[in-house]
Coordinates of C-alpha atoms in Angstrom, one line a residue:
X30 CA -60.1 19.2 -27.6
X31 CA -61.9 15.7 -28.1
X32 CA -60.9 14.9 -31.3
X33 CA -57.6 15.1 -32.7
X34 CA -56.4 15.9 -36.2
X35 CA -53.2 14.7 -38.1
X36 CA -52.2 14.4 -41.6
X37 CA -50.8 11.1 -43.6
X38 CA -50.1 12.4 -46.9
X39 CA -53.4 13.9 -48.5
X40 CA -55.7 12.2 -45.9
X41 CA -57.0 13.9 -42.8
X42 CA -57.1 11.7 -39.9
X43 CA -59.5 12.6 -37.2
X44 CA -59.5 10.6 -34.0
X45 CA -62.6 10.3 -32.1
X46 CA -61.5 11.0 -28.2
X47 CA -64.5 9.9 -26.2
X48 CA -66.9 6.8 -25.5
X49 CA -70.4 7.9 -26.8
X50 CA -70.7 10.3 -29.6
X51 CA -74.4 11.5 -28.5
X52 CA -76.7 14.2 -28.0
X53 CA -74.3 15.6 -24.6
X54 CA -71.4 15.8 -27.4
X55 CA -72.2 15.9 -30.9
X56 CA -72.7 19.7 -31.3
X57 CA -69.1 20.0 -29.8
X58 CA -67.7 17.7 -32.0
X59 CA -69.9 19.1 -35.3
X60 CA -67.6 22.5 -34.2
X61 CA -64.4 20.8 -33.8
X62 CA -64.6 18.8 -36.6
X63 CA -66.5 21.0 -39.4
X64 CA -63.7 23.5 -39.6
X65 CA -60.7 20.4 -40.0
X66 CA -62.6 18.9 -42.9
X67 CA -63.5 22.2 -44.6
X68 CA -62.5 21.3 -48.8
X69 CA -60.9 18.0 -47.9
X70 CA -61.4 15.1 -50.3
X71 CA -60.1 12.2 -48.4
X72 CA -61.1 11.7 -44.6
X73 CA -60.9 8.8 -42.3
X74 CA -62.4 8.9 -38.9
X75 CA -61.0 6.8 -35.8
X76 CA -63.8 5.2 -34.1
X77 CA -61.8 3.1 -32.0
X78 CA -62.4 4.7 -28.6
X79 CA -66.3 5.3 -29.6
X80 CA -68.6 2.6 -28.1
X81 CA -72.1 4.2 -27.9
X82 CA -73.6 6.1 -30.6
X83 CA -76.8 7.8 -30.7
X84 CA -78.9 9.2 -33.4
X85 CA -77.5 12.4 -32.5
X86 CA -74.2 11.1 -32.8
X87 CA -75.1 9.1 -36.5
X88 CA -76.5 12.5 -37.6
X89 CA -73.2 14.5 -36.8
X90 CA -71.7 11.4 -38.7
X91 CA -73.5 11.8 -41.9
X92 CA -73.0 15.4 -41.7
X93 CA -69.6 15.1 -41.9
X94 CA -70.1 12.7 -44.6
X95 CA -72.6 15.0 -46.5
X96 CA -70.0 17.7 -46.6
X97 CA -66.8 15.6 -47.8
X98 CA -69.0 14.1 -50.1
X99 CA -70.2 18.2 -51.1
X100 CA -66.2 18.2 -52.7
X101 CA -66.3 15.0 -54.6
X102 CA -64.6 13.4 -51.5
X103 CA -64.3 10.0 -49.3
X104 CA -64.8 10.2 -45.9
X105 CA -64.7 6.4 -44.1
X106 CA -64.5 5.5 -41.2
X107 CA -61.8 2.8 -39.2
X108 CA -61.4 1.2 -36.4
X109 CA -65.2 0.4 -35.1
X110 CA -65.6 -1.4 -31.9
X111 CA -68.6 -4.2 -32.3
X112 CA -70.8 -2.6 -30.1
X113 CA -71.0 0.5 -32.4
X114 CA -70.5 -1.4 -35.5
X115 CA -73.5 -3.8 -34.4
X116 CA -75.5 -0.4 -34.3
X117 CA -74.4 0.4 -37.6
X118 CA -75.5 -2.5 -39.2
X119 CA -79.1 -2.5 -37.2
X120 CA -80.2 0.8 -38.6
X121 CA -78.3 0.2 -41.7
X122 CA -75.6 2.6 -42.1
X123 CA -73.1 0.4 -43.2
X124 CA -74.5 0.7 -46.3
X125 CA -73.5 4.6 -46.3
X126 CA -70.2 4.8 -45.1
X127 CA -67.4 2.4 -46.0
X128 CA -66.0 0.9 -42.6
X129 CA -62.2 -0.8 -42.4
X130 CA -60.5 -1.8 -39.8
X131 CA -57.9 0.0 -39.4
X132 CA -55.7 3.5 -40.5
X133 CA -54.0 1.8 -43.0
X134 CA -56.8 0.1 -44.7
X135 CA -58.2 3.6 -44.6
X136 CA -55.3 5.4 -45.8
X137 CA -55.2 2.3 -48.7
X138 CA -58.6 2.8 -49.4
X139 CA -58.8 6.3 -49.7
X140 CA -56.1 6.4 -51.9
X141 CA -57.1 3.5 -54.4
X142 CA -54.4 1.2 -53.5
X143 CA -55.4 -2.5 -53.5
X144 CA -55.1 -4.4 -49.7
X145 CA -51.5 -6.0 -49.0

């Protein structure tokens, strides 16, 4: 399994196990992942360990986001190395999903606490 799943509270944590979410890996990860965030309203994704992503990889993304979002939910994501993020920000995705920096800001966020 390349991503793992845990629990903190009511937010689902998944953790991104891989270098380059892309068109070799997405589909795998699309049926890993798909199943975990099934009805969940409040989902933050490690992207610590990611530091390529392709538009394969951003579509499996927004997927994931389309279907939290399907419940009324947050998904965000934490985490992001510069090398992804600076993808993010070229095609403009940044503007779609909220990006922290780490689980606890995302656990924070999720649940509407203000930052410490």
């Amino acid at each position: 399994m390349n991503c793992l799943s845990s629990e903190i509270g009511d937010v689902l944590i998944i953790q991104f196990r891989f270098e380059t979410l892309d068109a070799n890996n997405a589909k795998m990860v699309r049926q890993e992942v798909d199943p975990i965030i099934q009805d969940r309203k409040k989902v933050a994704v490690d992207m610590s360990e990611v530091q390529f992503i392709d538009s394969s990889g951003l579509g499996t993304l927004l997927t994931f986001y389309r279907k939290v979002k399907s419940v009324e939910g947050s998904l965000l994501l934490y985490g992001m190395t510069s090398q992804a993020m600076s993808l993010f920000e070229l095609v403009k995705m940044d503007r779609i999903f909220e990006v922290v920096e780490s689980q606890d800001d995302a656990i924070h966020a999720l649940n509407g606490d203000a930052q410490q």
